[in-house]
Amino acid sequence: MRMRTMVSVGVSACVALMACACGPEKSKEGADAKPSQSSASTGSQEPPVTPSATAPTGKPSASPTGSLPAPRTKERAIERYEQYLHALGHEDIDTVCEVAGPGAKKAQDMGFGPCTSTYVVVFQMISPAQKKALQTATVDPQRIVVRTLDKIEMPLEAVRASATFSEDDLGSYTLEYLKNDYYITDGS
C-alpha cells in the first residue's frame, strides 16, 4: 500500500511538473521563437521547425486540437484516462506527465521529485506484461463514477486490460476538468 501511495504521488507530481513546464504558453513561445530564428537564418532550418510545431507523430494528441476547449463529457474523461494508461504502457513520459500534471504537482509539493524523474521509477515498477496490457487498455464506462462533469472517478475495476492490476500496481484515479480538459488530480 505504501508503494502504491508513493507511486501515485510521484506520478501526480510528474504530471504537474510537465503540465507547468510544457504547457501551451511555453510551447507557443518556443514555436514562435523558432520560426523567427529560422527565417533570420537559412531556409534549410524550416523543415525541423514544422514537426516541432505540431503534435509528435505516432502518438495521439493528449490535448484538444486548436484553441477550443475539450468537451466536458464522460467520454472525454475516459479518452484522457486511456491516453494516460497507454502512455504509461509505452513509457511516454511527456504524455503521462501532461495528463497527470495537477496530481504530480501535489506530489512534488509533498516532497517528491519532478514528474519526469518520479515516473521513471514508476515505469521500472511495472512488469513487461503489465506495460504491454496498458498499451491497449480500455475503460468500462459502466464502472466509472461521475460525481459531476467536472470530477470523474476512474476506479481500478473500470480498467479493462489483458493483465491483472491491483490497487498497489495501478489504483484508482480522479480526473477533474481544469484548464479546458481533464487531468488526473488524485490517485489512491
mmCIF file of C-alpha atoms in Angstrom:
data_model
loop_
_atom_site.group_PDB
_atom_site.id
_atom_site.type_symbol
_atom_site.label_atom_id
_atom_site.label_comp_id
_atom_site.label_asym_id
_atom_site.label_seq_id
_atom_site.Cartn_x
_atom_site.Cartn_y
_atom_site.Cartn_z
ATOM 1 C CA MET A 1 0.000 0.000 0.000
ATOM 2 C CA ARG A 2 2.871 2.302 0.833
ATOM 3 C CA MET A 3 4.498 1.687 -2.547
ATOM 4 C CA ARG A 4 1.209 2.395 -4.329
ATOM 5 C CA THR A 5 0.782 5.682 -2.484
ATOM 6 C CA MET A 6 4.332 6.706 -3.324
ATOM 7 C CA VAL A 7 3.790 5.798 -6.962
ATOM 8 C CA SER A 8 0.502 7.725 -7.115
ATOM 9 C CA VAL A 9 2.022 10.768 -5.503
ATOM 10 C CA GLY A 10 5.100 10.533 -7.683
ATOM 11 C CA VAL A 11 3.046 10.123 -10.809
ATOM 12 C CA SER A 12 0.906 13.052 -9.895
ATOM 13 C CA ALA A 13 3.972 15.177 -9.215
ATOM 14 C CA CYS A 14 5.488 14.297 -12.551
ATOM 15 C CA VAL A 15 2.368 15.160 -14.445
ATOM 16 C CA ALA A 16 2.032 18.520 -12.756
ATOM 17 C CA LEU A 17 5.591 19.476 -13.474
ATOM 18 C CA MET A 18 5.273 18.623 -17.139
ATOM 19 C CA ALA A 19 1.990 20.486 -17.437
ATOM 20 C CA CYS A 20 3.609 23.558 -15.908
ATOM 21 C CA ALA A 21 6.875 23.225 -17.818
ATOM 22 C CA CYS A 22 5.395 22.174 -21.145
ATOM 23 C CA GLY A 23 2.065 23.969 -21.064
ATOM 24 C CA PRO A 24 0.581 25.679 -24.098
ATOM 25 C CA GLU A 25 2.137 29.030 -23.188
ATOM 26 C CA LYS A 26 5.688 27.711 -23.308
ATOM 27 C CA SER A 27 5.018 25.590 -26.374
ATOM 28 C CA LYS A 28 3.744 28.647 -28.225
ATOM 29 C CA GLU A 29 6.727 30.707 -27.103
ATOM 30 C CA GLY A 30 9.101 28.016 -28.337
ATOM 31 C CA ALA A 31 7.243 27.697 -31.616
ATOM 32 C CA ASP A 32 7.145 31.477 -32.065
ATOM 33 C CA ALA A 33 10.868 31.783 -31.388
ATOM 34 C CA LYS A 34 11.909 29.041 -33.803
ATOM 35 C CA PRO A 35 10.228 30.393 -36.952
ATOM 36 C CA SER A 36 11.705 33.862 -36.456
ATOM 37 C CA GLN A 37 15.133 32.335 -35.913
ATOM 38 C CA SER A 38 14.708 30.136 -38.985
ATOM 39 C CA SER A 39 13.615 32.964 -41.236
ATOM 40 C CA ALA A 40 16.503 35.078 -39.999
ATOM 41 C CA SER A 41 18.948 32.307 -40.852
ATOM 42 C CA THR A 42 18.686 29.841 -43.730
ATOM 43 C CA GLY A 43 15.634 28.186 -45.265
ATOM 44 C CA SER A 44 17.147 24.753 -44.626
ATOM 45 C CA GLN A 45 16.208 25.020 -40.946
ATOM 46 C CA GLU A 46 12.489 25.401 -41.679
ATOM 47 C CA PRO A 47 11.642 21.671 -42.048
ATOM 48 C CA PRO A 48 12.730 20.829 -38.456
ATOM 49 C CA VAL A 49 10.560 23.692 -37.163
ATOM 50 C CA THR A 50 7.379 22.326 -38.725
ATOM 51 C CA PRO A 51 7.390 18.967 -36.867
ATOM 52 C CA SER A 52 8.090 20.644 -33.518
ATOM 53 C CA ALA A 53 5.143 22.976 -34.030
ATOM 54 C CA THR A 54 2.763 20.048 -34.479
ATOM 55 C CA ALA A 55 1.923 17.050 -32.335
ATOM 56 C CA PRO A 56 4.581 14.321 -32.336
ATOM 57 C CA THR A 57 3.969 11.695 -34.968
ATOM 58 C CA GLY A 58 2.943 8.212 -33.942
ATOM 59 C CA LYS A 59 1.120 9.316 -30.775
ATOM 60 C CA PRO A 60 -2.437 10.512 -30.316
ATOM 61 C CA SER A 61 -2.682 14.074 -29.123
ATOM 62 C CA ALA A 62 -3.226 14.370 -25.379
ATOM 63 C CA SER A 63 -4.523 17.903 -25.865
ATOM 64 C CA PRO A 64 -7.587 19.184 -27.632
ATOM 65 C CA THR A 65 -6.867 20.455 -31.116
ATOM 66 C CA GLY A 66 -6.850 24.155 -31.801
ATOM 67 C CA SER A 67 -7.799 26.712 -29.204
ATOM 68 C CA LEU A 68 -11.191 25.183 -28.424
ATOM 69 C CA PRO A 69 -11.693 23.539 -25.038
ATOM 70 C CA ALA A 70 -12.090 19.790 -24.897
ATOM 71 C CA PRO A 71 -15.667 18.643 -24.418
ATOM 72 C CA ARG A 72 -16.708 18.394 -20.773
ATOM 73 C CA THR A 73 -18.119 14.892 -21.121
ATOM 74 C CA LYS A 74 -17.782 11.471 -19.564
ATOM 75 C CA GLU A 75 -16.467 10.224 -22.917
ATOM 76 C CA ARG A 76 -13.657 12.803 -22.984
ATOM 77 C CA ALA A 77 -12.656 11.917 -19.409
ATOM 78 C CA ILE A 78 -12.453 8.257 -20.439
ATOM 79 C CA GLU A 79 -10.420 9.188 -23.523
ATOM 80 C CA ARG A 80 -7.940 11.166 -21.410
ATOM 81 C CA TYR A 81 -7.572 8.370 -18.876
ATOM 82 C CA GLU A 82 -6.989 5.852 -21.670
ATOM 83 C CA GLN A 83 -4.316 8.188 -23.103
ATOM 84 C CA TYR A 84 -2.657 8.124 -19.691
ATOM 85 C CA LEU A 85 -2.851 4.313 -19.447
ATOM 86 C CA HIS A 86 -1.466 3.837 -22.968
ATOM 87 C CA ALA A 87 1.326 6.348 -22.311
ATOM 88 C CA LEU A 88 2.177 4.514 -19.087
ATOM 89 C CA GLY A 89 2.473 1.280 -21.063
ATOM 90 C CA HIS A 90 4.643 2.901 -23.730
ATOM 91 C CA GLU A 91 6.737 4.762 -21.135
ATOM 92 C CA ASP A 92 5.744 8.012 -22.856
ATOM 93 C CA ILE A 93 6.811 10.386 -20.102
ATOM 94 C CA ASP A 94 5.615 13.521 -21.914
ATOM 95 C CA THR A 95 2.016 12.343 -22.243
ATOM 96 C CA VAL A 96 1.958 10.776 -18.765
ATOM 97 C CA CYS A 97 3.183 13.989 -17.183
ATOM 98 C CA GLU A 98 0.840 16.138 -19.265
ATOM 99 C CA VAL A 99 -2.306 14.212 -18.265
ATOM 100 C CA ALA A 100 -1.309 13.716 -14.621
ATOM 101 C CA GLY A 101 0.085 17.252 -14.195
ATOM 102 C CA PRO A 102 -2.060 18.604 -11.347
ATOM 103 C CA GLY A 103 -1.723 15.415 -9.312
ATOM 104 C CA ALA A 104 2.014 15.337 -9.913
ATOM 105 C CA LYS A 105 2.247 18.921 -8.708
ATOM 106 C CA LYS A 106 0.576 17.923 -5.435
ATOM 107 C CA ALA A 107 3.102 15.123 -5.006
ATOM 108 C CA GLN A 108 6.003 17.427 -5.781
ATOM 109 C CA ASP A 109 4.717 19.886 -3.178
ATOM 110 C CA MET A 110 4.777 16.994 -0.699
ATOM 111 C CA GLY A 111 8.489 16.449 -1.338
ATOM 112 C CA PHE A 112 8.551 14.040 -4.261
ATOM 113 C CA GLY A 113 10.678 14.890 -7.240
ATOM 114 C CA PRO A 114 9.538 16.286 -10.560
ATOM 115 C CA CYS A 115 7.212 14.204 -12.705
ATOM 116 C CA THR A 116 9.873 13.243 -15.214
ATOM 117 C CA SER A 117 12.150 11.692 -12.608
ATOM 118 C CA THR A 118 9.378 10.197 -10.468
ATOM 119 C CA TYR A 119 7.701 8.422 -13.379
ATOM 120 C CA VAL A 120 10.986 6.879 -14.456
ATOM 121 C CA VAL A 121 10.820 4.993 -11.149
ATOM 122 C CA VAL A 122 7.156 4.135 -11.771
ATOM 123 C CA PHE A 123 7.994 2.718 -15.207
ATOM 124 C CA GLN A 124 10.536 0.396 -13.591
ATOM 125 C CA MET A 125 7.904 -0.897 -11.145
ATOM 126 C CA ILE A 126 5.533 -2.042 -13.903
ATOM 127 C CA SER A 127 6.166 -5.528 -15.253
ATOM 128 C CA PRO A 128 6.675 -6.015 -19.012
ATOM 129 C CA ALA A 129 3.363 -7.928 -19.237
ATOM 130 C CA GLN A 130 1.538 -5.097 -17.477
ATOM 131 C CA LYS A 131 3.153 -2.490 -19.742
ATOM 132 C CA LYS A 132 2.019 -4.417 -22.789
ATOM 133 C CA ALA A 133 -1.506 -4.680 -21.362
ATOM 134 C CA LEU A 134 -1.640 -0.949 -20.604
ATOM 135 C CA GLN A 135 -0.813 -0.111 -24.225
ATOM 136 C CA THR A 136 -4.266 -1.299 -25.292
ATOM 137 C CA ALA A 137 -6.190 -0.927 -22.016
ATOM 138 C CA THR A 138 -9.694 0.477 -22.156
ATOM 139 C CA VAL A 139 -12.117 1.846 -19.589
ATOM 140 C CA ASP A 140 -15.557 0.361 -18.934
ATOM 141 C CA PRO A 141 -17.907 3.383 -18.920
ATOM 142 C CA GLN A 142 -20.380 1.463 -16.716
ATOM 143 C CA ARG A 143 -17.842 1.302 -13.871
ATOM 144 C CA ILE A 144 -16.711 4.920 -13.633
ATOM 145 C CA VAL A 145 -18.259 7.315 -11.130
ATOM 146 C CA VAL A 146 -19.402 10.682 -12.442
ATOM 147 C CA ARG A 147 -19.604 12.972 -9.391
ATOM 148 C CA THR A 148 -20.144 15.932 -11.712
ATOM 149 C CA LEU A 149 -18.884 16.544 -15.237
ATOM 150 C CA ASP A 150 -16.034 18.425 -13.551
ATOM 151 C CA LYS A 151 -14.974 15.480 -11.371
ATOM 152 C CA ILE A 152 -14.949 11.866 -12.564
ATOM 153 C CA GLU A 153 -13.534 8.890 -10.707
ATOM 154 C CA MET A 154 -11.807 6.059 -12.536
ATOM 155 C CA PRO A 155 -11.756 3.058 -10.196
ATOM 156 C CA LEU A 156 -9.305 0.257 -10.824
ATOM 157 C CA GLU A 157 -12.257 -2.015 -11.620
ATOM 158 C CA ALA A 158 -13.062 0.120 -14.679
ATOM 159 C CA VAL A 159 -9.736 -0.676 -16.363
ATOM 160 C CA ARG A 160 -10.018 -3.462 -18.930
ATOM 161 C CA ALA A 161 -6.645 -4.968 -19.778
ATOM 162 C CA SER A 162 -5.108 -8.329 -20.631
ATOM 163 C CA ALA A 163 -3.091 -8.277 -17.376
ATOM 164 C CA THR A 164 -4.271 -8.081 -13.800
ATOM 165 C CA PHE A 165 -3.654 -4.963 -11.735
ATOM 166 C CA SER A 166 -4.071 -4.439 -8.006
ATOM 167 C CA GLU A 167 -4.570 -1.226 -6.076
ATOM 168 C CA ASP A 168 -0.843 -1.378 -5.303
ATOM 169 C CA ASP A 169 0.011 -1.658 -9.037
ATOM 170 C CA LEU A 170 -2.301 0.872 -10.619
ATOM 171 C CA GLY A 171 -5.004 2.034 -8.239
ATOM 172 C CA SER A 172 -7.915 4.358 -8.813
ATOM 173 C CA TYR A 173 -7.761 7.957 -10.020
ATOM 174 C CA THR A 174 -9.821 11.122 -10.048
ATOM 175 C CA LEU A 175 -9.909 13.259 -13.174
ATOM 176 C CA GLU A 176 -11.030 16.866 -12.997
ATOM 177 C CA TYR A 177 -11.876 19.311 -15.743
ATOM 178 C CA LEU A 178 -9.266 22.068 -15.422
ATOM 179 C CA LYS A 179 -7.857 24.479 -17.997
ATOM 180 C CA ASN A 180 -10.237 23.226 -20.710
ATOM 181 C CA ASP A 181 -9.505 19.491 -20.398
ATOM 182 C CA TYR A 182 -9.443 16.561 -17.974
ATOM 183 C CA TYR A 183 -6.395 15.955 -15.792
ATOM 184 C CA ILE A 184 -5.558 13.426 -13.104
ATOM 185 C CA THR A 185 -5.695 15.286 -9.818
ATOM 186 C CA ASP A 186 -5.668 12.459 -7.293
ATOM 187 C CA GLY A 187 -4.818 8.788 -7.009
ATOM 188 C CA SER A 188 -5.437 6.224 -4.325
#
